[in-house]
Amino acid sequence: MNAQEPIYLDYAATSPADPRVAAAMGECLTREGVFGNPSSMHQHGRLARARVEHARAQAAALINAPPQQLVWTSGATESNNLAILGSARAAAKRGRHPGRHLVTARTEHKSVLDPCRRLEHEGFQVSYLDTDHQGLIAPQLVREALRDDTVLVSIMHANNEIGVLQDIEAIAAICHERAVPLHVDAAQSAGKVALDVERLQCDLLSFTAHKLYGPKGIGALYFAPARRASLQPLVFGGGHERGLRSGTLAVHQIVGFGLACELAAAAWRADAEHCERLRARLWQGLNAIGGVLLNGHPTQRVPGILNVSFTGIEGESLLMGLTELSLSTGSACSSDSDEPSYVLRALGRDTELAQSALRFSLGRYSSEQDIDLAIAAVTREVRRLRAAAP
Ligand SMILES: *Cc1c(COP(=O)(O)O)cnc(C)c1O
């Protein structure tokens, strides 16, 4: 990497693809390679179909699911939309007493919250659960929110801004007592921590390639066998993917995703140790500045994300002084607005502290040197801004 290029500390927004992934994708585009349409019955089509099904097995293995229980999507945004809109709309058509209620949390990703808002416009009711000051949802709150007409609970595994991991097993147990399906947005945990749909006992699970060293624009939704009948598609057409998601399969994307999952299954433990070590070093260095607060639970979290607030500092000014670092104030999606992070507000941080937050996210290619340079840069800017403050 050349010297002027900023240090990349934004792995939670996206990661570069593994070079092996990029190479495998290229082979599925050209005339010499496997460019066929997997829906075609001729030899070119069959070869492409074989690649797609191999990738499905690779992606399913990462979450310990049977391959036929995965549907390809364009990413976790679409997977979340399909899980939430698809479950709710299918349930609303059922019987004389259709389900009209969903449960989610205030700290969910926008790709969960926005479909829920959409459903409110369609006449559904949604309960938005609060978290504690460390970003965790007490499973008891889920129990209290469930109603006889609840059609879905959607709770994320790892939070994209603060990295905390929710207790999905406990939440799933509560949902199952009441026979309510549970959807889990695992975009930030897939390939980062152990992820097993059998153990979690979730009914629907979203994940995406570009957060785990695969390409952008491809993801998957896992659905438990009993869920197929209770999912309404968002996209209609040729009936691909068992009718759940029509459209010609993006073979190169799928092959890249599959390989990225296989590589992640082999690498996540080492990656996690690496990120854990670097995050500890980063936190130690930043904490030494003084007036630094950790956002989110200190230990129940994914290894790669560190979110901190600085007292007496305005976040935008801080970020502006840190052009040598590629990092976010909060989630990548809301960074273009001046609104303080709704996730940090939900934790009870005041506007000023929410606005002074920085999210550092580390990955496989992060180095000790990156961390030390980041600490030096942030220390310099925080001191400068505090000295200039009235
Ligand atoms: C990135 C992310 C998404 C969206 O994934 P895309 O593949 O970019 O659509 C959804 N949820 C969480 C928690 C994420 O981090």
Short mmCIF file of C-alpha atoms and ligand atoms in Angstrom, two decimals:
data_model
loop_
_atom_site.label_atom_id
_atom_site.label_comp_id
_atom_site.label_asym_id
_atom_site.label_seq_id
_atom_site.Cartn_x
_atom_site.Cartn_y
_atom_site.Cartn_z
CA MET A 1 0.00 0.00 0.00
CA ASN A 2 1.39 3.40 -0.85
CA ALA A 3 2.21 5.87 1.88
CA GLN A 4 -0.49 8.47 1.18
CA GLU A 5 -3.28 5.93 1.13
CA PRO A 6 -5.38 6.12 4.29
CA ILE A 7 -5.32 3.26 6.78
CA TYR A 8 -8.42 1.13 6.38
CA LEU A 9 -10.34 0.84 9.65
CA ASP A 10 -13.82 0.29 8.22
CA TYR A 11 -14.18 -3.49 7.83
CA ALA A 12 -17.69 -3.35 9.29
CA ALA A 13 -18.75 -1.27 6.28
CA THR A 14 -17.16 -3.65 3.82
CA SER A 15 -14.03 -5.74 3.41
CA PRO A 16 -11.77 -6.19 0.40
CA ALA A 17 -12.32 -9.55 -1.29
CA ASP A 18 -9.77 -12.31 -0.77
CA PRO A 19 -7.63 -12.53 -3.95
CA ARG A 20 -8.64 -16.19 -4.38
CA VAL A 21 -12.28 -15.09 -4.37
CA ALA A 22 -11.63 -12.46 -7.02
CA ALA A 23 -9.86 -15.04 -9.21
CA ALA A 24 -12.68 -17.59 -8.91
CA MET A 25 -15.22 -14.93 -9.84
CA GLY A 26 -13.32 -13.95 -12.96
CA GLU A 27 -13.48 -17.57 -14.17
CA CYS A 28 -17.28 -17.35 -14.25
CA LEU A 29 -17.51 -14.42 -16.62
CA THR A 30 -15.57 -15.12 -19.77
CA ARG A 31 -16.07 -17.36 -22.77
CA GLU A 32 -13.23 -19.66 -21.67
CA GLY A 33 -14.78 -20.01 -18.25
CA VAL A 34 -18.13 -21.07 -16.79
CA PHE A 35 -20.38 -18.32 -18.11
CA GLY A 36 -23.54 -20.37 -18.75
CA ASN A 37 -26.99 -19.67 -17.38
CA PRO A 38 -27.57 -22.15 -14.56
CA SER A 39 -31.22 -22.47 -15.57
CA SER A 40 -30.29 -23.74 -19.03
CA MET A 41 -30.42 -27.49 -19.60
CA HIS A 42 -27.46 -27.71 -21.97
CA GLN A 43 -23.90 -28.47 -20.98
CA HIS A 44 -22.93 -24.82 -20.43
CA GLY A 45 -25.92 -24.39 -18.15
CA ARG A 46 -25.23 -27.58 -16.23
CA LEU A 47 -21.65 -26.58 -15.55
CA ALA A 48 -22.82 -23.24 -14.17
CA ARG A 49 -25.52 -24.95 -12.10
CA ALA A 50 -22.89 -27.24 -10.58
CA ARG A 51 -20.83 -24.21 -9.51
CA VAL A 52 -23.88 -22.55 -7.99
CA GLU A 53 -24.80 -25.66 -6.00
CA HIS A 54 -21.23 -26.14 -4.83
CA ALA A 55 -21.28 -22.54 -3.60
CA ARG A 56 -24.61 -23.12 -1.86
CA ALA A 57 -23.06 -26.03 0.03
CA GLN A 58 -20.05 -23.85 0.97
CA ALA A 59 -22.23 -21.00 2.23
CA ALA A 60 -24.59 -23.37 4.06
CA ALA A 61 -21.65 -25.09 5.77
CA LEU A 62 -20.55 -21.79 7.32
CA ILE A 63 -23.81 -21.62 9.26
CA ASN A 64 -24.34 -25.40 9.60
CA ALA A 65 -27.49 -25.43 7.44
CA PRO A 66 -28.65 -27.89 4.78
CA PRO A 67 -27.79 -26.31 1.39
CA GLN A 68 -31.37 -26.48 0.10
CA GLN A 69 -32.42 -24.13 2.91
CA LEU A 70 -30.52 -21.15 1.45
CA VAL A 71 -31.90 -18.68 -1.07
CA TRP A 72 -29.50 -16.31 -2.85
CA THR A 73 -30.23 -12.60 -2.60
CA SER A 74 -28.43 -9.38 -3.49
CA GLY A 75 -27.15 -9.00 0.09
CA ALA A 76 -28.28 -8.76 3.68
CA THR A 77 -30.56 -5.81 2.89
CA GLU A 78 -32.61 -7.95 0.54
CA SER A 79 -32.42 -10.97 2.86
CA ASN A 80 -33.79 -8.88 5.72
CA ASN A 81 -36.55 -7.47 3.50
CA LEU A 82 -37.50 -10.93 2.29
CA ALA A 83 -37.55 -12.34 5.82
CA ILE A 84 -39.59 -9.49 7.30
CA LEU A 85 -41.91 -8.40 4.49
CA GLY A 86 -42.17 -11.99 3.22
CA SER A 87 -43.15 -13.43 6.62
CA ALA A 88 -45.52 -10.61 7.55
CA ARG A 89 -47.37 -10.45 4.24
CA ALA A 90 -47.74 -14.23 4.08
CA ALA A 91 -49.09 -14.32 7.64
CA ALA A 92 -51.55 -11.49 6.98
CA LYS A 93 -53.25 -13.59 4.32
CA ARG A 94 -53.72 -16.55 6.64
CA GLY A 95 -57.02 -17.61 8.18
CA ARG A 96 -59.72 -15.58 9.85
CA HIS A 97 -57.40 -14.05 12.43
CA PRO A 98 -54.35 -12.96 10.49
CA GLY A 99 -51.18 -12.05 12.36
CA ARG A 100 -50.47 -8.36 12.44
CA HIS A 101 -47.66 -7.86 14.96
CA LEU A 102 -43.85 -7.97 14.85
CA VAL A 103 -41.12 -7.52 17.44
CA THR A 104 -37.70 -6.02 16.76
CA ALA A 105 -35.20 -3.72 18.52
CA ARG A 106 -34.35 -0.03 18.30
CA THR A 107 -30.71 -0.80 17.53
CA GLU A 108 -31.33 -2.89 14.43
CA HIS A 109 -29.83 -2.06 11.05
CA LYS A 110 -31.90 0.21 8.78
CA SER A 111 -32.54 -2.73 6.47
CA VAL A 112 -34.60 -4.24 9.31
CA LEU A 113 -36.14 -1.05 10.66
CA ASP A 114 -37.25 0.34 7.30
CA PRO A 115 -39.19 -2.78 6.22
CA CYS A 116 -40.81 -2.71 9.69
CA ARG A 117 -41.84 0.93 9.13
CA ARG A 118 -43.16 -0.08 5.74
CA LEU A 119 -45.29 -2.75 7.40
CA GLU A 120 -46.67 -0.20 9.86
CA HIS A 121 -47.95 1.73 6.82
CA GLU A 122 -49.57 -1.50 5.66
CA GLY A 123 -51.44 -1.81 8.95
CA PHE A 124 -49.08 -3.97 11.02
CA GLN A 125 -47.99 -3.13 14.53
CA VAL A 126 -44.34 -3.32 15.51
CA SER A 127 -42.85 -3.37 19.02
CA TYR A 128 -39.37 -1.83 19.12
CA LEU A 129 -37.46 -3.21 22.11
CA ASP A 130 -35.06 -1.10 24.13
CA THR A 131 -31.57 -2.25 24.99
CA ASP A 132 -29.70 -1.73 28.23
CA HIS A 133 -26.88 0.84 28.45
CA GLN A 134 -24.46 -1.66 26.94
CA GLY A 135 -26.64 -2.40 23.93
CA LEU A 136 -27.99 -5.77 25.05
CA ILE A 137 -31.61 -6.89 24.85
CA ALA A 138 -32.88 -8.67 27.94
CA PRO A 139 -34.56 -11.86 26.60
CA GLN A 140 -37.33 -11.21 29.12
CA LEU A 141 -38.31 -8.13 27.06
CA VAL A 142 -38.97 -10.38 24.09
CA ARG A 143 -41.21 -12.59 26.21
CA GLU A 144 -43.19 -9.58 27.39
CA ALA A 145 -43.60 -8.22 23.87
CA LEU A 146 -44.98 -11.41 22.30
CA ARG A 147 -48.71 -11.43 21.51
CA ASP A 148 -51.09 -14.02 20.15
CA ASP A 149 -50.91 -12.34 16.75
CA THR A 150 -47.10 -11.92 16.62
CA VAL A 151 -45.87 -13.23 13.27
CA LEU A 152 -42.12 -12.61 13.55
CA VAL A 153 -39.37 -11.54 15.92
CA SER A 154 -36.33 -10.01 14.22
CA ILE A 155 -33.21 -9.50 16.35
CA MET A 156 -29.71 -9.04 14.98
CA HIS A 157 -26.75 -11.16 16.07
CA ALA A 158 -23.88 -8.61 16.05
CA ASN A 159 -24.59 -4.90 15.92
CA ASN A 160 -22.86 -3.10 13.04
CA GLU A 161 -22.08 0.08 15.01
CA ILE A 162 -21.04 -1.18 18.42
CA GLY A 163 -20.34 -4.87 17.80
CA VAL A 164 -22.36 -6.28 20.71
CA LEU A 165 -23.68 -9.83 20.32
CA GLN A 166 -27.25 -10.53 21.37
CA ASP A 167 -28.14 -13.73 23.22
CA ILE A 168 -29.92 -15.32 20.26
CA GLU A 169 -30.18 -18.77 21.85
CA ALA A 170 -32.13 -17.39 24.81
CA ILE A 171 -34.34 -15.27 22.57
CA ALA A 172 -35.00 -18.24 20.26
CA ALA A 173 -36.04 -20.42 23.19
CA ILE A 174 -38.63 -17.81 24.19
CA CYS A 175 -39.93 -17.48 20.64
CA HIS A 176 -40.29 -21.25 20.34
CA GLU A 177 -42.33 -21.48 23.54
CA ARG A 178 -44.89 -19.35 21.73
CA ALA A 179 -44.30 -20.85 18.25
CA VAL A 180 -43.23 -17.46 16.85
CA PRO A 181 -40.50 -17.58 14.19
CA LEU A 182 -37.22 -15.74 14.83
CA HIS A 183 -35.25 -13.94 12.15
CA VAL A 184 -31.59 -13.06 12.80
CA ASP A 185 -29.56 -10.50 10.86
CA ALA A 186 -26.11 -12.08 11.00
CA ALA A 187 -24.38 -9.77 8.50
CA GLN A 188 -21.75 -8.76 11.07
CA SER A 189 -21.24 -12.12 12.73
CA ALA A 190 -21.07 -14.56 9.81
CA GLY A 191 -17.43 -15.49 9.33
CA LYS A 192 -16.44 -13.62 12.50
CA VAL A 193 -17.71 -15.87 15.29
CA ALA A 194 -19.11 -19.40 15.50
CA LEU A 195 -22.46 -19.38 13.73
CA ASP A 196 -24.69 -22.43 13.75
CA VAL A 197 -28.39 -22.27 12.91
CA GLU A 198 -28.95 -25.60 14.68
CA ARG A 199 -27.54 -24.29 17.91
CA LEU A 200 -29.10 -20.83 17.62
CA GLN A 201 -32.43 -22.41 16.69
CA CYS A 202 -33.37 -19.47 14.48
CA ASP A 203 -35.93 -19.82 11.69
CA LEU A 204 -34.50 -17.25 9.30
CA LEU A 205 -30.96 -15.87 9.07
CA SER A 206 -29.48 -13.20 6.78
CA PHE A 207 -25.83 -12.91 5.79
CA THR A 208 -23.83 -11.20 3.08
CA ALA A 209 -20.57 -11.77 1.19
CA HIS A 210 -18.90 -8.37 1.32
CA LYS A 211 -18.54 -8.34 5.10
CA LEU A 212 -16.57 -11.60 4.98
CA TYR A 213 -13.99 -10.98 2.23
CA GLY A 214 -16.37 -11.74 -0.62
CA PRO A 215 -17.92 -9.50 -3.30
CA LYS A 216 -20.60 -6.86 -2.83
CA GLY A 217 -24.08 -7.49 -4.18
CA ILE A 218 -24.60 -11.09 -3.08
CA GLY A 219 -26.03 -12.56 0.09
CA ALA A 220 -28.30 -15.31 1.29
CA LEU A 221 -31.28 -15.97 3.47
CA TYR A 222 -31.43 -19.21 5.43
CA PHE A 223 -34.96 -20.46 6.11
CA ALA A 224 -35.84 -23.43 8.30
CA PRO A 225 -37.72 -26.15 6.34
CA ALA A 226 -41.06 -25.23 7.94
CA ARG A 227 -40.70 -21.58 6.87
CA ARG A 228 -40.90 -22.00 3.09
CA ALA A 229 -44.69 -21.95 3.03
CA SER A 230 -44.79 -18.84 5.19
CA LEU A 231 -42.54 -16.64 3.06
CA GLN A 232 -43.97 -14.48 0.31
CA PRO A 233 -41.42 -13.56 -2.38
CA LEU A 234 -40.48 -9.94 -3.08
CA VAL A 235 -39.44 -10.64 -6.67
CA PHE A 236 -41.63 -12.56 -9.09
CA GLY A 237 -40.58 -13.94 -12.46
CA GLY A 238 -39.14 -17.19 -13.72
CA GLY A 239 -39.61 -19.04 -10.44
CA HIS A 240 -35.91 -19.41 -9.68
CA GLU A 241 -34.80 -20.38 -6.18
CA ARG A 242 -37.95 -22.42 -5.48
CA GLY A 243 -40.03 -19.40 -6.41
CA LEU A 244 -38.55 -17.34 -3.60
CA ARG A 245 -36.38 -15.08 -5.70
CA SER A 246 -36.72 -14.96 -9.46
CA GLY A 247 -33.99 -13.78 -11.79
CA THR A 248 -30.97 -15.29 -13.51
CA LEU A 249 -28.49 -16.38 -10.87
CA ALA A 250 -25.35 -14.23 -10.68
CA VAL A 251 -22.94 -17.14 -10.98
CA HIS A 252 -19.74 -15.13 -10.50
CA GLN A 253 -21.14 -13.46 -7.37
CA ILE A 254 -22.43 -16.73 -5.97
CA VAL A 255 -19.14 -18.54 -6.63
CA GLY A 256 -17.25 -15.69 -4.93
CA PHE A 257 -19.58 -15.77 -1.94
CA GLY A 258 -19.33 -19.55 -1.61
CA LEU A 259 -15.55 -19.54 -1.68
CA ALA A 260 -15.42 -16.62 0.76
CA CYS A 261 -17.59 -18.66 3.15
CA GLU A 262 -15.35 -21.70 2.85
CA LEU A 263 -12.26 -19.57 3.49
CA ALA A 264 -13.98 -17.86 6.42
CA ALA A 265 -14.92 -21.20 7.96
CA ALA A 266 -11.20 -22.08 8.00
CA ALA A 267 -9.91 -18.63 9.01
CA TRP A 268 -12.39 -17.11 11.44
CA ARG A 269 -10.74 -18.34 14.64
CA ALA A 270 -7.35 -16.96 13.65
CA ASP A 271 -8.99 -13.76 12.36
CA ALA A 272 -10.85 -13.38 15.65
CA GLU A 273 -7.70 -13.77 17.73
CA HIS A 274 -5.88 -11.29 15.50
CA CYS A 275 -8.69 -8.72 15.73
CA GLU A 276 -9.12 -9.26 19.47
CA ARG A 277 -5.44 -8.54 20.04
CA LEU A 278 -5.44 -5.45 17.84
CA ARG A 279 -8.66 -4.13 19.35
CA ALA A 280 -7.21 -4.46 22.87
CA ARG A 281 -4.15 -2.53 21.74
CA LEU A 282 -6.32 0.15 20.12
CA TRP A 283 -8.55 0.51 23.17
CA GLN A 284 -5.53 0.78 25.48
CA GLY A 285 -4.02 3.48 23.30
CA LEU A 286 -7.21 5.48 22.93
CA ASN A 287 -8.17 5.15 26.57
CA ALA A 288 -4.84 6.72 27.52
CA ILE A 289 -6.02 9.99 25.90
CA GLY A 290 -8.51 10.46 28.75
CA GLY A 291 -12.21 11.30 28.51
CA VAL A 292 -12.83 8.29 26.26
CA LEU A 293 -15.91 6.10 26.71
CA LEU A 294 -16.42 2.62 25.30
CA ASN A 295 -19.81 2.17 23.63
CA GLY A 296 -21.38 -1.26 23.99
CA HIS A 297 -20.79 -4.27 26.20
CA PRO A 298 -17.06 -4.77 26.89
CA THR A 299 -16.93 -8.53 26.29
CA GLN A 300 -20.15 -9.82 24.67
CA ARG A 301 -19.15 -8.61 21.22
CA VAL A 302 -17.53 -9.47 17.91
CA PRO A 303 -13.75 -9.06 17.97
CA GLY A 304 -13.34 -6.51 15.18
CA ILE A 305 -15.45 -3.52 16.23
CA LEU A 306 -14.53 -0.79 18.72
CA ASN A 307 -16.87 2.18 19.17
CA VAL A 308 -15.76 5.03 21.41
CA SER A 309 -17.02 8.49 22.34
CA PHE A 310 -14.76 11.42 23.26
CA THR A 311 -15.90 13.99 25.80
CA GLY A 312 -15.77 17.63 24.72
CA ILE A 313 -15.32 16.84 21.02
CA GLU A 314 -17.50 17.23 17.97
CA GLY A 315 -17.39 14.02 15.94
CA GLU A 316 -17.51 15.58 12.49
CA SER A 317 -14.56 17.89 13.26
CA LEU A 318 -12.66 14.94 14.65
CA LEU A 319 -13.26 12.85 11.56
CA MET A 320 -12.33 15.78 9.32
CA GLY A 321 -8.94 16.00 10.98
CA LEU A 322 -8.33 12.30 10.48
CA THR A 323 -8.01 12.07 6.70
CA GLU A 324 -5.21 9.52 7.07
CA LEU A 325 -7.74 7.04 8.49
CA SER A 326 -10.70 5.48 6.66
CA LEU A 327 -13.27 5.11 9.39
CA SER A 328 -16.86 6.01 10.23
CA THR A 329 -18.63 8.01 12.87
CA GLY A 330 -21.27 5.32 13.15
CA SER A 331 -22.86 3.11 10.57
CA ALA A 332 -21.82 3.71 6.97
CA CYS A 333 -25.47 4.12 6.01
CA SER A 334 -26.19 7.07 8.27
CA SER A 335 -22.82 8.80 7.98
CA ASP A 336 -24.08 11.24 5.38
CA SER A 337 -26.58 12.72 7.82
CA ASP A 338 -25.70 14.94 10.79
CA GLU A 339 -28.11 13.04 13.00
CA PRO A 340 -26.38 11.43 15.95
CA SER A 341 -26.39 7.64 15.77
CA TYR A 342 -29.80 6.23 16.77
CA VAL A 343 -27.97 3.17 18.10
CA LEU A 344 -25.89 5.22 20.54
CA ARG A 345 -28.94 7.27 21.49
CA ALA A 346 -30.77 4.01 22.24
CA LEU A 347 -27.94 3.12 24.64
CA GLY A 348 -28.66 6.34 26.50
CA ARG A 349 -25.69 8.36 25.25
CA ASP A 350 -26.55 12.07 25.11
CA THR A 351 -26.49 13.88 21.78
CA GLU A 352 -23.00 15.25 22.35
CA LEU A 353 -21.44 11.89 23.19
CA ALA A 354 -23.34 10.17 20.39
CA GLN A 355 -22.03 12.79 17.99
CA SER A 356 -18.42 12.40 19.11
CA ALA A 357 -18.35 8.65 18.46
CA LEU A 358 -15.96 6.89 16.13
CA ARG A 359 -16.35 3.30 14.98
CA PHE A 360 -13.07 1.52 14.38
CA SER A 361 -13.48 -1.81 12.65
CA LEU A 362 -10.59 -4.17 12.10
CA GLY A 363 -10.08 -7.17 9.90
CA ARG A 364 -7.79 -9.86 8.61
CA TYR A 365 -5.51 -7.37 6.86
CA SER A 366 -5.20 -4.91 9.77
CA SER A 367 -1.74 -4.62 11.33
CA GLU A 368 -0.17 -3.45 14.57
CA GLN A 369 1.33 -0.59 12.64
CA ASP A 370 -2.15 0.49 11.49
CA ILE A 371 -3.29 0.53 15.10
CA ASP A 372 -0.31 2.52 16.34
CA LEU A 373 -0.70 5.10 13.58
CA ALA A 374 -4.43 5.36 14.32
CA ILE A 375 -3.77 5.90 18.03
CA ALA A 376 -1.21 8.61 17.25
CA ALA A 377 -3.54 10.39 14.81
CA VAL A 378 -6.58 10.30 17.10
CA THR A 379 -4.52 11.42 20.11
CA ARG A 380 -3.18 14.37 18.13
CA GLU A 381 -6.62 15.46 16.87
CA VAL A 382 -8.46 15.03 20.16
CA ARG A 383 -5.80 17.10 21.96
CA ARG A 384 -5.89 19.77 19.27
CA LEU A 385 -9.70 20.03 19.31
CA ARG A 386 -9.90 20.06 23.08
CA ALA A 387 -7.24 22.76 23.27
CA ALA A 388 -9.15 24.87 20.72
CA ALA A 389 -12.52 24.43 22.50
CA PRO A 390 -13.83 27.51 24.32
C1 LIG B 1 -23.99 -4.48 6.10
C2 LIG B 1 -25.18 -4.86 6.88
C3 LIG B 1 -26.41 -5.07 6.27
C4 LIG B 1 -26.63 -4.84 4.79
O1 LIG B 1 -25.92 -5.76 4.03
P1 LIG B 1 -25.79 -5.52 2.44
O2 LIG B 1 -25.24 -6.80 1.95
O3 LIG B 1 -24.85 -4.38 2.30
O4 LIG B 1 -27.13 -5.22 1.91
C5 LIG B 1 -27.47 -5.47 7.04
N1 LIG B 1 -27.34 -5.65 8.37
C6 LIG B 1 -26.18 -5.44 9.01
C7 LIG B 1 -26.09 -5.66 10.47
C8 LIG B 1 -25.06 -5.04 8.29
O5 LIG B 1 -23.91 -4.83 8.92
#
